[in-house]
Each structure stands twice: as C-alpha cells, then as structure tokens.
C-alpha cells in the first residue's frame, strides 16, 4: 500500500485483507460520488478476465488491452472491413503450405511467436519463395529470395503498385474475384495511377523488382500469402495499409485456400454456470471513443486521456499485466497526470515495473509457473485445450488473479459472481463437459479434439462473408459511409529533419517486451540494446562500433546511453533499437538504467483515424556522442 512519510512516498507491506478492504472502500466511495461505471481495466493476458468479471459485476465495463491500440488494432479493423472477420491469434496463416510468402515488416525469427517461426521454417525447407519488405535487413530478410529495403512508411505505395501489376498484367485470380469480391472495377480504376515507376519515387524500390515480385506472388497463387503482420501501429495510416494487404490477398485468391488463410476452430467449451454480470448501464465507449465507431473494443490511449483531470469520466484503474509507461508511446506525462487525478489505482503485477510506481495498491501475482489459469482454448488448425498448472508453490504471499478478483468481489458483496472456492472447481467442471477432467489434463497437459468444419473453402461452393455485401469488400462501403477512403490511398510520410533518423524498433529473440530484461538468465543473453547505425550515418556523426551515444528526439528528450552497432543492415535514413530496455524502476536491479527506451523517445504519435491506434514509427532521433553530453 502506498504511504507517505515526511513527504516521501513509499510502499508498506500489508495483509491481503487490508489491501482488499482498502480497494473495496475506495471503489464504493467512487461509486457514491460519481457512479458505479467509473472504473477502467487495462489488461494484457488471460488473468485480466477475472478482474473484468469483478468490475462488470460492480457496474464498470470500461476496458482496454494495449494489444489492440498499440498492436493488432489496424489489422483487426482492416480484415474485419474486408472479409468480415479478423485473422485470429494465433494467426490463421497457412504458411507451412505457402509457396510464396510476403512479409511486410513482420520480422518473424526475431519476433519469436513460436508457431509462426516453425511454420515459416517448414515453408522455407519446402522451397517457398520469401519476399521481405523491411528497411532493415532482418533475420527474415536474410532467409529471403528478395529483400526490398523500402523507404520507411511507404508500404502503401508498394502495395498499390503490386495491385497495379496484378490487374494490368491480368495476373489476379479472375474466378475468385468474380465469385467472392465486390468493388473490383473501382479498385482496378483506382490503381491505374500507381505503376511501379511511380512507386519507385516513393519507396526507392527498383520498378523491375516490384514487377518481378508481383509475378512471383501470382505464379504461386493461391498458395501465396501476404502476411497480415501483427504489430501494425506504425504511421497512422495503418488500417489503410492493412486494408491494402487484405485486398492484395483477395486478388491472389489466398483467403480460404491452402497456403493462404485457413479457417480456425476452437473447442466448444461451456462456461461455468455462474451468474452473468449485468450489461453495461452506460455507453462508456460513447464517452471515451465516440470518434471511432468501427472499433468494438476499448482504445487504451483514449481511456488514458479520459482519466486525466477533475472532469474525467474514469476515476479509478485496475492495471493487469501491462506496463503502460513503456507500452503506450510517449505516455509518461499523461500517466503521471492520470495518477494525480484518479481516486484509485490498483496494479496487479508479478514484479516491480514502471507502472507499479504509480499504484495506490500493488497486488503481487504469482508467476505462470505457480498458478492455474483459464484453459487455453484458442482457435487453431486442430481444436485443442491446454492446461496451465502450478509447477511450484507461489513464492512469498503472491497469489493468482482469480483469487484476488474473488476476494475483492466478496468484500463488495458480489461473491455470487464467483460461486466457487477454488478455481480448479471451474476447470474440472468445464473439462467434464467435454469428456475430460482436471485429473486427466494434469497428466496429459494438452488434449486435441476432432474438427467439425472445413479448413479451406470447398472449391466452387458459395461463401457468405460477414460484411454488408456478404462478399469480400475490395471497395469498403463502411469506410465510405464514415467519410474515410473506401480504397487505400497513399500519403507520403514525414521525413526526418537534417541530422535526424527514423526511429525504428522491434523485437529480439531473447526478450519479451520489457518484461524479461530483469530475468537473470535472459539478461545474461542480452543485457542491453544497441543502436543500429548505417556506416554513412556513423561517419557523419563520428561514431564507431561500440561507442556509447545518447539518442535525442527533436523535443530534447534523451535516452540512456546506448552502444552503437555500425551495420549495413539498416538504411542510412533510419536507426533501430530493440524495444523493452531503459527501465527506470530502481527495484529492477539488473534492468534499471540499461539501454534505450523507444517509447520515451516517441514524440510524433500518429493516431489512426479508423482504429484510434497509436502509430509509433513517425518519430525521429539523432545521435549525441556521450563525450558531448553536458
Ligand atoms: N522475441 C519476441 N517475440 C515477440 C514479442 C516479443 O516481445 N519478443 N512480441 C510479440 C508481439 S505482441 C508482437 S505484436 C510481434 C511484433 O512483431 P511483428 O509484427 O513481426 O513486428 P513489427 O514490430 O510490426 O515489425 C518490425 C519490423 O518492421 C520493420 N519496419 C520498420 N519500419 C518499417 C516500414 O516502414 N515498412 C516496413 N515494411 N517495415 C518496417 C522493422 O525493421 C522490423 O524488422 O512480436 C511478437 N513476438
Ligand atoms: N515503444 C513501444 N511500445 C510498444 C511496443 C513496441 O514495440 N515499442 N509494442 C506494442 C505491442 S505489440 C504490445 S502487444 C504491447 C505489450 O505491452 P505490455 O503487455 O504492457 O508488455 P510489457 O511491457 O512486457 O508489460 C507487461 C507487464 O506485465 C507484467 N507481467 C508479466 N507476467 C505477468 C503475469 O503473469 N501476471 C501479472 N499480473 N503481470 C505480469 C510484467 O512484469 C510487466 O510489468 O506493447 C506495445 N507497445
Ligand atoms: Mo503485440
């Protein structure tokens, strides 16, 4: 519990009882003063569901996961508009069967989503052609037949030029388009102006290479996949870029076909018979994100904005497993301000992080190796259930999320929404309904179930898409209705001022965001990030491999010192750092102060007008030699 002693803030260990009592009392005070609907949940990962249930039972439905507005939002929105559904998580890409795979930025191999790395490897072993579009020579680029070192932020120009070639050389899947798509005539007309010579001026890519790669995709079609990407919040035109990717796939006829996008299925697992929390009494989305009518989920950055100041709608936060200051770009001042005006901030985390420093109460969760979580039941190729179970007793007095949410609900007189003593009762009940049991799953871990639906479209059979027209919408009527471009339009990105570089960032295999940097084993593998600098830029700044520099943005924000890695694997107009470093919380003893934090340098966040998501790639930095640092 946060306490103030002699003007200094610190935390005092308290019993779980005292923590729950404090939280319940504050929640009730907020409800009396402002209403029951004023608490918000930010969460990433399954355990957040227990808090969501507790908050909904209380009357607060406001909710956001940064894995939407800082990650998959544009992709989900764009594929929803085009195909009437998203691409799933894990992604429904049939890469193992693809004969041609196009990666727009996605740096699979450094992005270590395990299943994808495996299926990409299978495809490469079978001789699939990989085309990687990336301003950086990524690990995936190194495995590619073609690397297209695109000028940052110009992908829509390339995608339009590829469509131009497919249409004008009659390389698209005529039958598929006629059968399943609407808006082809408008699209064909729209792309006329965007030939590869035009795209060359924007992207810097050789027109012959643009043509050759378009033909390569067409030869392999429909087993030709233009990967939808995942972290797609880049330049603020992200829903449109993802729409262009979706449309290109439709021209190749890859959706619903082997080697393209397959249909996923999950296990039909009944919910435990507990009362459902009442529906929201207020239209919180109407308050928080009215400008984004197409977005069905919460937009974290909007929820944050509506948590600042006396008149803010949101009065209290629960934050579950998301480190907002390093996750929502350039948000530190806003979070600081929100912490000032919020009447309650509860943070549930497994360790001290930047966000726990703002909390009134920190609830220490035990790690995933020390608890039961909900059964994993994700849509996949083969429906399956997986059990997560404790390998150890929780350390100290840490507890799992379900136990905390139930404890708070009990205090609030909402215990009827959690009608079990131990979560194993819920798991066992659910498993019994599908012919298994907790005992069986404790033995086998994962259980597969037979599929009931087709993996691919049945050739020649009609398909109904969940769009207004019932077809794949190349031209989007919904976008037209809300005054957005119904066909993707290219707008050139801002270029860096003299002496500055595009701030590019991404993953490294060793780490998961910022959450593993303080892990001793992983810290040993990768103790700091480096800044990738092209030799020409290094010469200009007089820096050599291994020198320390600070990164500075045009607003004067500086990073920690970070080591230079001089490499031709990055374009001369960009630098690259791995995300997740530069922790400021001193209690992260290893990670504190080490490496540069990309989030803190982002000064030019571009909101996507359709998804409301935060484009993070429009920021610029320069290099300051540490010898020149005052
Ligand atoms: N090891 C590890 N793996 C992870 C994660 C992790 O934390 N650690 N996180 C997971 C999560 S949640 C996600 S969402 C994914 C993210 O992984 P992806 O979705 O694959 O990655 P992005 O961040 O979109 O893209 C990063 C790549 O885009 C390139 N890039 C930068 N600017 C441009 C541009 O203008 N155009 C093009 N074409 N490319 C550009 C960068 O050079 C970099 O190679 O990774 C997942 N996998
Ligand atoms: N600048 C910048 N911002 C980004 C990105 C980027 O590349 N650069 N990537 C974006 C993407 S793709 C995503 S998906 C988001 C991810 O953003 P976040 O999900 O916020 O990721 P982390 O920074 O790893 O923060 C996770 C927090 O959860 C805690 N935690 C870990 N395991 C558990 C657990 O089992 N229980 C509990 N209660 N807590 C736990 C960790 O200690 C940490 O504080 O970030 C987005 N924001
Ligand atoms: Mo993500």
Coordinates of N, CA, C and O in Angstrom, one line a residue, residues 323-482:
X323 N 2.5 -2.8 -18.7 CA 3.4 -1.8 -18.2 C 3.2 -0.5 -19.0 O 4.1 -0.2 -19.8
X324 N 2.1 0.2 -18.7 CA 1.7 1.3 -19.6 C 2.7 2.3 -20.0 O 2.8 2.8 -21.1
X325 N 3.6 2.8 -19.0 CA 4.5 3.9 -19.4 C 5.5 3.4 -20.6 O 5.9 4.3 -21.3
X326 N 5.8 2.2 -20.7 CA 6.6 1.7 -21.8 C 5.9 1.1 -23.0 O 6.4 0.7 -23.9
X327 N 4.5 1.2 -22.8 CA 3.7 0.5 -23.8 C 2.9 1.4 -24.7 O 2.8 1.2 -25.9
X328 N 2.3 2.4 -24.0 CA 1.6 3.5 -24.8 C 2.7 4.6 -25.1 O 3.2 5.1 -24.2
X329 N 3.0 4.8 -26.3 CA 4.1 5.7 -26.7 C 4.0 7.1 -26.1 O 2.9 7.7 -26.2
X330 N 5.1 7.6 -25.6 CA 5.1 9.0 -25.1 C 4.1 9.3 -24.1 O 3.6 10.4 -24.0
X331 N 3.8 8.3 -23.2 CA 2.6 8.5 -22.3 C 3.0 8.9 -20.9 O 2.1 9.0 -20.1
X332 N 4.3 9.0 -20.6 CA 4.7 9.2 -19.2 C 4.0 10.4 -18.5 O 3.5 10.3 -17.4
X333 N 4.0 11.5 -19.2 CA 3.3 12.7 -18.6 C 1.8 12.5 -18.4 O 1.3 12.9 -17.3
X334 N 1.2 11.8 -19.3 CA -0.2 11.6 -19.2 C -0.5 10.6 -18.0 O -1.5 10.8 -17.3
X335 N 0.3 9.6 -17.9 CA 0.1 8.6 -16.8 C 0.3 9.3 -15.5 O -0.4 9.1 -14.5
X336 N 1.4 10.1 -15.4 CA 1.6 11.0 -14.2 C 0.4 11.8 -13.9 O -0.1 11.8 -12.7
X337 N -0.2 12.4 -14.9 CA -1.4 13.3 -14.7 C -2.6 12.4 -14.2 O -3.3 12.8 -13.3
X338 N -2.7 11.3 -14.9 CA -3.8 10.4 -14.5 C -3.7 10.0 -13.1 O -4.6 10.0 -12.3
X339 N -2.5 9.6 -12.7 CA -2.2 9.1 -11.3 C -2.6 10.2 -10.3 O -3.1 9.9 -9.2
X340 N -2.4 11.5 -10.7 CA -2.7 12.6 -9.8 C -4.3 12.7 -9.6 O -4.7 13.0 -8.5
X341 N -5.0 12.5 -10.7 CA -6.4 12.8 -10.6 C -7.3 11.5 -10.3 O -8.4 11.6 -9.8
X342 N -6.8 10.3 -10.6 CA -7.5 9.1 -10.3 C -7.7 8.9 -8.8 O -6.8 9.3 -8.0
X343 N -8.8 8.4 -8.4 CA -9.0 8.2 -6.9 C -8.6 6.8 -6.5 O -8.6 6.5 -5.3
X344 N -8.3 6.0 -7.4 CA -7.8 4.6 -7.1 C -7.0 4.1 -8.2 O -7.4 4.2 -9.4
X345 N -5.8 3.6 -7.9 CA -5.1 2.9 -9.0 C -4.5 1.6 -8.4 O -3.7 1.6 -7.4
X346 N -5.0 0.4 -8.9 CA -4.6 -0.9 -8.4 C -3.8 -1.5 -9.6 O -4.2 -1.5 -10.7
X347 N -2.6 -1.9 -9.2 CA -1.8 -2.6 -10.3 C -1.5 -4.0 -9.9 O -1.0 -4.3 -8.7
X348 N -1.8 -4.9 -10.7 CA -1.5 -6.4 -10.5 C -0.3 -6.8 -11.3 O -0.4 -6.7 -12.6
X349 N 0.7 -7.1 -10.7 CA 1.9 -7.5 -11.5 C 2.7 -8.5 -10.7 O 2.5 -8.8 -9.6
X350 N 3.7 -9.1 -11.5 CA 4.5 -10.2 -10.8 C 5.8 -9.6 -10.3 O 6.5 -10.3 -9.6
X351 N 6.1 -8.4 -10.7 CA 7.3 -7.8 -10.2 C 7.2 -6.2 -10.3 O 6.3 -5.7 -10.9
X352 N 8.2 -5.5 -9.6 CA 8.1 -4.1 -9.7 C 8.3 -3.7 -11.2 O 9.2 -4.2 -11.9
X353 N 7.5 -2.7 -11.7 CA 7.7 -2.2 -13.0 C 7.4 -0.7 -13.0 O 7.0 -0.2 -11.9
X354 N 7.6 0.0 -14.1 CA 7.3 1.4 -14.1 C 5.9 1.7 -13.6 O 5.7 2.6 -12.8
X355 N 4.9 0.9 -14.0 CA 3.5 1.2 -13.7 C 3.3 1.0 -12.2 O 2.5 1.7 -11.6
X356 N 3.9 0.0 -11.6 CA 3.6 -0.2 -10.1 C 4.0 1.0 -9.3 O 3.4 1.3 -8.3
X357 N 4.9 1.8 -9.8 CA 5.3 3.0 -9.1 C 4.2 4.0 -8.9 O 4.2 4.9 -8.1
X358 N 3.2 4.0 -9.8 CA 2.1 4.9 -9.7 C 0.9 4.4 -8.9 O -0.1 5.1 -8.7
X359 N 1.0 3.1 -8.5 CA -0.2 2.5 -7.9 C -0.4 3.0 -6.4 O 0.5 3.4 -5.7
X360 N -1.7 2.9 -6.0 CA -2.1 3.1 -4.6 C -1.9 1.8 -3.9 O -1.5 1.7 -2.8
X361 N -2.2 0.7 -4.7 CA -2.1 -0.7 -4.1 C -1.5 -1.5 -5.2 O -1.9 -1.5 -6.4
X362 N -0.5 -2.3 -4.9 CA 0.1 -3.3 -5.8 C -0.3 -4.7 -5.3 O 0.0 -5.0 -4.2
X363 N -0.9 -5.4 -6.2 CA -1.3 -6.8 -5.8 C -0.3 -7.7 -6.5 O -0.3 -7.8 -7.7
X364 N 0.5 -8.4 -5.7 CA 1.6 -9.2 -6.3 C 1.0 -10.6 -6.8 O 0.5 -11.4 -6.0
X365 N 1.0 -10.8 -8.1 CA 0.5 -12.1 -8.6 C 1.7 -13.1 -8.7 O 2.8 -12.7 -8.9
X366 N 1.4 -14.3 -8.4 CA 2.4 -15.4 -8.6 C 2.6 -15.6 -10.1 O 1.7 -15.2 -10.9
X367 N 3.7 -16.1 -10.5 CA 4.0 -16.2 -11.9 C 3.2 -17.4 -12.5 O 2.6 -18.2 -11.8
X368 N 3.3 -17.5 -13.8 CA 2.5 -18.5 -14.5 C 3.0 -19.9 -14.2 O 2.3 -20.9 -14.5
X369 N 4.1 -20.1 -13.6 CA 4.6 -21.4 -13.2 C 4.1 -21.8 -11.8 O 4.3 -22.9 -11.3
X370 N 3.3 -20.9 -11.2 CA 2.9 -21.1 -9.8 C 1.4 -21.1 -9.7 O 0.9 -20.9 -8.6
X371 N 0.6 -21.2 -10.8 CA -0.8 -21.0 -10.7 C -1.6 -21.8 -11.8 O -1.0 -22.2 -12.8
X372 N -2.9 -21.9 -11.5 CA -3.8 -22.3 -12.6 C -4.3 -21.0 -13.3 O -4.5 -20.0 -12.7
X373 N -4.4 -21.1 -14.6 CA -5.1 -20.1 -15.4 C -6.2 -20.7 -16.1 O -6.4 -21.9 -16.0
X374 N -7.0 -19.9 -16.8 CA -8.1 -20.4 -17.6 C -7.5 -21.4 -18.6 O -6.4 -21.3 -19.0
X375 N -8.4 -22.4 -19.0 CA -7.9 -23.3 -20.0 C -7.6 -22.5 -21.3 O -8.4 -21.6 -21.6
X376 N -6.6 -22.9 -21.9 CA -6.3 -22.3 -23.2 C -7.1 -23.0 -24.3 O -7.1 -24.2 -24.5
X377 N -8.0 -22.1 -24.9 CA -8.9 -22.7 -25.9 C -8.9 -21.7 -27.1 O -9.8 -20.9 -27.2
X378 N -7.8 -21.7 -27.8 CA -7.7 -20.7 -28.9 C -8.1 -21.3 -30.2 O -7.8 -22.5 -30.4
X379 N -8.7 -20.5 -31.1 CA -9.0 -21.1 -32.4 C -7.7 -21.4 -33.1 O -6.7 -20.7 -33.1
X380 N -7.6 -22.7 -33.7 CA -6.4 -23.2 -34.3 C -6.7 -24.1 -35.4 O -7.9 -24.4 -35.7
X381 N -5.7 -24.7 -36.0 CA -5.9 -25.7 -37.1 C -6.6 -27.0 -36.5 O -7.6 -27.5 -37.0
X382 N -6.1 -27.4 -35.3 CA -6.7 -28.5 -34.6 C -7.2 -28.0 -33.3 O -6.4 -27.5 -32.5
X383 N -8.5 -28.1 -33.1 CA -9.1 -27.6 -31.8 C -8.4 -28.3 -30.6 O -8.2 -29.5 -30.7
X384 N -8.0 -27.6 -29.6 CA -7.3 -28.2 -28.5 C -7.5 -27.4 -27.2 O -7.7 -26.2 -27.3
X385 N -7.4 -28.1 -26.1 CA -7.4 -27.4 -24.8 C -6.0 -27.7 -24.2 O -5.4 -28.7 -24.4
X386 N -5.5 -26.6 -23.5 CA -4.3 -26.8 -22.8 C -4.4 -26.3 -21.4 O -5.1 -25.3 -21.1
X387 N -3.8 -27.0 -20.5 CA -3.9 -26.6 -19.0 C -2.6 -26.0 -18.6 O -1.5 -26.5 -18.9
X388 N -2.7 -24.9 -17.9 CA -1.6 -24.3 -17.2 C -1.8 -24.6 -15.7 O -2.8 -24.4 -15.2
X389 N -0.8 -25.3 -15.1 CA -0.9 -25.7 -13.7 C 0.4 -25.3 -13.0 O 1.5 -25.2 -13.6
X390 N 0.3 -25.2 -11.7 CA 1.5 -24.8 -10.9 C 2.6 -25.9 -10.9 O 2.3 -27.1 -10.8
X391 N 3.8 -25.5 -11.1 CA 4.9 -26.3 -11.0 C 5.6 -26.2 -9.6 O 6.4 -27.0 -9.2
X392 N 5.3 -25.0 -9.0 CA 5.8 -24.7 -7.7 C 4.7 -24.1 -6.8 O 3.7 -23.5 -7.4
X393 N 5.0 -24.0 -5.5 CA 4.1 -23.2 -4.7 C 4.5 -21.7 -5.0 O 5.6 -21.4 -5.3
X394 N 3.5 -20.9 -4.9 CA 3.7 -19.4 -5.1 C 4.8 -19.0 -4.1 O 4.8 -19.4 -3.0
X395 N 5.7 -18.1 -4.6 CA 6.7 -17.5 -3.7 C 6.1 -16.4 -2.8 O 5.2 -15.7 -3.3
X396 N 6.6 -16.3 -1.6 CA 6.1 -15.3 -0.7 C 4.6 -15.4 -0.5 O 4.0 -16.5 -0.5
X397 N 3.9 -14.3 -0.5 CA 2.5 -14.3 -0.4 C 1.8 -13.9 -1.7 O 0.7 -13.4 -1.7
X398 N 2.5 -14.1 -2.8 CA 1.9 -13.8 -4.1 C 0.7 -14.8 -4.3 O 0.7 -15.9 -3.8
X399 N -0.3 -14.4 -5.1 CA -1.5 -15.2 -5.3 C -1.9 -15.0 -6.8 O -1.6 -14.0 -7.4
X400 N -2.7 -16.0 -7.3 CA -3.2 -15.8 -8.7 C -4.3 -14.8 -8.8 O -5.0 -14.5 -7.8
X401 N -4.5 -14.4 -10.0 CA -5.5 -13.3 -10.3 C -6.9 -13.7 -9.9 O -7.7 -12.9 -9.3
X402 N -7.3 -15.0 -10.1 CA -8.7 -15.4 -9.8 C -9.0 -15.3 -8.3 O -10.0 -14.9 -7.9
X403 N -7.9 -15.5 -7.5 CA -8.1 -15.5 -6.0 C -8.3 -14.0 -5.6 O -9.1 -13.7 -4.7
X404 N -7.5 -13.1 -6.2 CA -7.7 -11.7 -5.9 C -9.0 -11.1 -6.3 O -9.7 -10.5 -5.5
X405 N -9.4 -11.4 -7.5 CA -10.7 -10.9 -8.0 C -11.9 -11.4 -7.1 O -12.8 -10.6 -6.8
X406 N -11.8 -12.6 -6.8 CA -12.9 -13.2 -5.9 C -12.8 -12.5 -4.6 O -13.9 -12.2 -4.0
X407 N -11.6 -12.3 -4.0 CA -11.5 -11.7 -2.7 C -12.1 -10.3 -2.7 O -12.8 -9.9 -1.7
X408 N -11.9 -9.5 -3.7 CA -12.4 -8.2 -3.8 C -13.9 -8.2 -4.0 O -14.7 -7.5 -3.4
X409 N -14.4 -9.1 -4.9 CA -15.8 -9.3 -5.1 C -16.5 -9.6 -3.8 O -17.6 -9.1 -3.5
X410 N -15.9 -10.5 -3.0 CA -16.5 -10.9 -1.7 C -16.7 -9.7 -0.9 O -17.8 -9.5 -0.3
X411 N -15.7 -8.9 -0.8 CA -15.7 -7.7 0.0 C -16.8 -6.7 -0.4 O -17.3 -5.9 0.3
X412 N -17.1 -6.7 -1.7 CA -18.1 -5.8 -2.3 C -19.5 -6.3 -2.2 O -20.4 -5.7 -2.8
X413 N -19.6 -7.5 -1.7 CA -20.9 -8.2 -1.6 C -21.3 -8.7 -3.0 O -22.5 -8.9 -3.3
X414 N -20.3 -9.0 -3.8 CA -20.6 -9.6 -5.2 C -20.1 -11.0 -5.3 O -19.8 -11.5 -6.4
X415 N -20.0 -11.7 -4.2 CA -19.4 -13.0 -4.2 C -20.2 -14.0 -5.1 O -19.6 -15.0 -5.5
X416 N -21.5 -13.7 -5.3 CA -22.3 -14.7 -6.1 C -21.8 -14.8 -7.5 O -22.1 -15.8 -8.2
X417 N -21.0 -13.9 -8.0 CA -20.4 -14.0 -9.3 C -19.2 -14.9 -9.4 O -18.6 -15.2 -10.4
X418 N -18.7 -15.3 -8.2 CA -17.6 -16.2 -8.1 C -18.0 -17.4 -7.2 O -17.4 -17.5 -6.1
X419 N -18.9 -18.2 -7.7 CA -19.5 -19.2 -6.8 C -18.7 -20.5 -6.7 O -19.1 -21.6 -6.9
X420 N -17.4 -20.3 -6.3 CA -16.5 -21.5 -6.2 C -15.5 -21.1 -5.1 O -15.2 -19.9 -4.9
X421 N -14.9 -22.1 -4.5 CA -13.9 -21.8 -3.5 C -12.5 -21.7 -4.2 O -11.7 -20.9 -3.8
X422 N -12.3 -22.6 -5.1 CA -11.0 -22.7 -5.8 C -11.2 -22.9 -7.3 O -12.2 -23.5 -7.7
X423 N -10.3 -22.2 -8.0 CA -10.6 -22.2 -9.5 C -10.5 -23.6 -10.1 O -11.0 -23.8 -11.2
X424 N -9.8 -24.5 -9.5 CA -9.8 -25.9 -10.0 C -11.2 -26.5 -10.2 O -11.4 -27.3 -11.0
X425 N -12.2 -26.0 -9.3 CA -13.5 -26.5 -9.5 C -14.1 -26.1 -10.9 O -14.8 -26.8 -11.5
X426 N -13.8 -24.8 -11.3 CA -14.3 -24.3 -12.6 C -13.6 -25.2 -13.7 O -14.3 -25.6 -14.6
X427 N -12.3 -25.3 -13.6 CA -11.6 -26.1 -14.6 C -12.1 -27.5 -14.8 O -12.4 -28.0 -15.9
X428 N -12.3 -28.2 -13.6 CA -12.7 -29.5 -13.6 C -14.1 -29.6 -14.2 O -14.4 -30.5 -15.1
X429 N -15.0 -28.7 -13.8 CA -16.4 -28.7 -14.3 C -16.4 -28.6 -15.9 O -17.0 -29.3 -16.6
X430 N -15.6 -27.6 -16.3 CA -15.6 -27.4 -17.8 C -15.0 -28.6 -18.5 O -15.6 -29.0 -19.6
X431 N -14.0 -29.2 -18.0 CA -13.4 -30.3 -18.6 C -14.3 -31.5 -18.7 O -14.4 -32.3 -19.6
X432 N -15.1 -31.7 -17.6 CA -16.0 -32.8 -17.5 C -17.0 -32.7 -18.7 O -17.5 -33.7 -19.2
X433 N -17.4 -31.4 -19.0 CA -18.4 -31.2 -20.0 C -18.0 -31.7 -21.4 O -18.7 -31.9 -22.3
X434 N -16.6 -31.7 -21.6 CA -16.1 -32.2 -22.9 C -15.4 -33.5 -22.8 O -14.5 -33.8 -23.6
X435 N -15.8 -34.3 -21.8 CA -15.3 -35.7 -21.7 C -13.9 -35.8 -21.2 O -13.2 -36.8 -21.4
X436 N -13.4 -34.8 -20.5 CA -12.1 -34.9 -19.9 C -12.3 -34.6 -18.4 O -13.4 -34.6 -17.8
X437 N -11.2 -34.3 -17.7 CA -11.2 -33.9 -16.3 C -9.9 -33.2 -16.0 O -9.0 -33.3 -16.7
X438 N -10.0 -32.6 -14.8 CA -8.7 -31.9 -14.4 C -7.6 -32.9 -14.2 O -6.5 -32.7 -14.6
X439 N -8.0 -34.1 -13.6 CA -7.0 -35.1 -13.3 C -6.4 -35.6 -14.7 O -5.2 -35.7 -14.7
X440 N -7.2 -35.8 -15.7 CA -6.7 -36.2 -17.0 C -5.7 -35.1 -17.5 O -4.6 -35.4 -18.0
X441 N -6.1 -33.9 -17.5 CA -5.3 -32.8 -18.0 C -4.0 -32.6 -17.3 O -3.0 -32.2 -17.8
X442 N -4.1 -32.8 -15.9 CA -2.9 -32.7 -15.2 C -1.8 -33.7 -15.6 O -0.6 -33.5 -15.6
X443 N -2.4 -34.8 -16.2 CA -1.5 -35.9 -16.7 C -1.0 -35.6 -18.1 O 0.2 -35.7 -18.4
X444 N -1.9 -35.1 -19.0 CA -1.5 -35.0 -20.4 C -1.2 -33.6 -20.8 O -0.6 -33.4 -21.9
X445 N -1.7 -32.6 -20.1 CA -1.4 -31.2 -20.5 C -2.2 -30.6 -21.6 O -2.8 -29.6 -21.4
X446 N -2.2 -31.3 -22.7 CA -2.9 -30.8 -23.9 C -3.8 -31.9 -24.5 O -3.4 -33.1 -24.5
X447 N -5.0 -31.5 -24.8 CA -5.9 -32.5 -25.4 C -6.5 -31.9 -26.7 O -6.9 -30.8 -26.8
X448 N -6.4 -32.8 -27.8 CA -7.0 -32.3 -29.1 C -8.4 -32.9 -29.3 O -8.7 -33.9 -28.7
X449 N -9.1 -32.2 -30.1 CA -10.5 -32.6 -30.4 C -10.7 -32.6 -31.9 O -10.0 -31.9 -32.6
X450 N -11.6 -33.5 -32.4 CA -11.8 -33.5 -33.9 C -12.4 -32.2 -34.4 O -13.2 -31.6 -33.7
X451 N -12.0 -31.9 -35.6 CA -12.6 -30.7 -36.3 C -14.0 -31.0 -36.7 O -14.3 -32.1 -37.2
X452 N -14.9 -29.9 -36.8 CA -16.2 -30.1 -37.3 C -16.4 -29.3 -38.6 O -17.4 -29.5 -39.3
X453 N -15.5 -28.4 -38.8 CA -15.7 -27.6 -40.0 C -14.5 -27.7 -41.0 O -13.5 -28.3 -40.7
X454 N -14.7 -27.2 -42.2 CA -13.7 -27.3 -43.2 C -12.5 -26.4 -42.9 O -12.7 -25.3 -42.3
X455 N -11.3 -26.8 -43.3 CA -10.1 -26.0 -43.1 C -10.0 -24.9 -44.2 O -9.6 -23.8 -43.9
X456 N -10.4 -25.3 -45.4 CA -10.4 -24.3 -46.6 C -11.7 -24.3 -47.2 O -12.6 -25.1 -46.9
X457 N -11.9 -23.3 -48.0 CA -13.2 -23.2 -48.8 C -13.3 -24.5 -49.6 O -12.3 -25.0 -50.1
X458 N -14.6 -24.9 -49.8 CA -14.8 -26.0 -50.8 C -14.9 -25.4 -52.2 O -15.7 -24.5 -52.4
X459 N -14.0 -25.8 -53.1 CA -13.9 -25.2 -54.4 C -15.3 -25.2 -55.0 O -16.0 -26.2 -55.0
X460 N -15.7 -24.1 -55.6 CA -16.9 -24.0 -56.3 C -18.1 -23.7 -55.5 O -19.2 -23.5 -56.0
X461 N -18.0 -23.8 -54.1 CA -19.2 -23.6 -53.3 C -19.3 -22.1 -52.9 O -18.2 -21.4 -52.7
X462 N -20.5 -21.6 -52.8 CA -20.6 -20.2 -52.4 C -20.2 -20.0 -50.9 O -20.3 -20.9 -50.1
X463 N -19.7 -18.8 -50.6 CA -19.2 -18.4 -49.3 C -19.9 -17.1 -48.9 O -20.0 -16.2 -49.7
X464 N -20.4 -17.1 -47.7 CA -21.0 -15.8 -47.2 C -20.1 -15.1 -46.2 O -19.7 -15.7 -45.2
X465 N -19.6 -13.9 -46.5 CA -18.7 -13.2 -45.7 C -19.6 -12.3 -44.8 O -20.6 -11.8 -45.2
X466 N -19.1 -12.0 -43.6 CA -19.8 -11.2 -42.6 C -19.6 -9.7 -42.9 O -19.2 -8.9 -42.0
X467 N -19.8 -9.3 -44.1 CA -19.7 -7.8 -44.5 C -21.1 -7.4 -45.0 O -21.9 -8.2 -45.3
X468 N -21.3 -6.1 -45.1 CA -22.6 -5.6 -45.6 C -23.0 -6.3 -46.9 O -24.2 -6.6 -47.1
X469 N -22.1 -6.5 -47.8 CA -22.5 -7.1 -49.1 C -22.5 -8.6 -49.1 O -22.9 -9.2 -50.0
X470 N -22.0 -9.2 -48.0 CA -21.8 -10.6 -47.9 C -20.6 -11.1 -48.7 O -20.4 -12.3 -48.9
X471 N -19.9 -10.2 -49.3 CA -18.7 -10.6 -50.1 C -17.5 -9.9 -49.5 O -17.5 -9.1 -48.6
X472 N -16.3 -10.3 -50.1 CA -15.1 -9.6 -49.8 C -15.1 -8.2 -50.3 O -15.4 -8.0 -51.5
X473 N -15.0 -7.2 -49.4 CA -15.2 -5.8 -49.9 C -13.8 -5.2 -50.3 O -13.1 -4.7 -49.4
X474 N -13.5 -5.3 -51.6 CA -12.3 -4.6 -52.0 C -12.5 -3.1 -51.9 O -11.6 -2.4 -51.4
X475 N -13.7 -2.6 -52.3 CA -14.1 -1.2 -52.0 C -15.0 -1.3 -50.8 O -16.0 -2.1 -50.8
X476 N -14.7 -0.5 -49.8 CA -15.4 -0.7 -48.5 C -16.5 0.3 -48.4 O -16.3 1.5 -48.2
X477 N -17.7 -0.2 -48.4 CA -18.9 0.7 -48.2 C -18.9 1.3 -46.8 O -19.3 2.5 -46.7
X478 N -18.5 0.5 -45.8 CA -18.5 1.1 -44.5 C -17.5 2.3 -44.3 O -17.9 3.3 -43.7
X479 N -16.4 2.2 -44.9 CA -15.4 3.3 -44.9 C -16.0 4.5 -45.6 O -15.9 5.6 -45.1
X480 N -16.6 4.2 -46.7 CA -17.2 5.4 -47.5 C -18.3 6.0 -46.6 O -18.3 7.3 -46.5
X481 N -19.1 5.2 -45.9 CA -20.1 5.8 -45.0 C -19.6 6.7 -43.9 O -20.3 7.6 -43.5
X482 N -18.4 6.4 -43.4 CA -17.9 7.2 -42.3 C -16.9 8.3 -42.8 O -16.2 8.9 -42.0

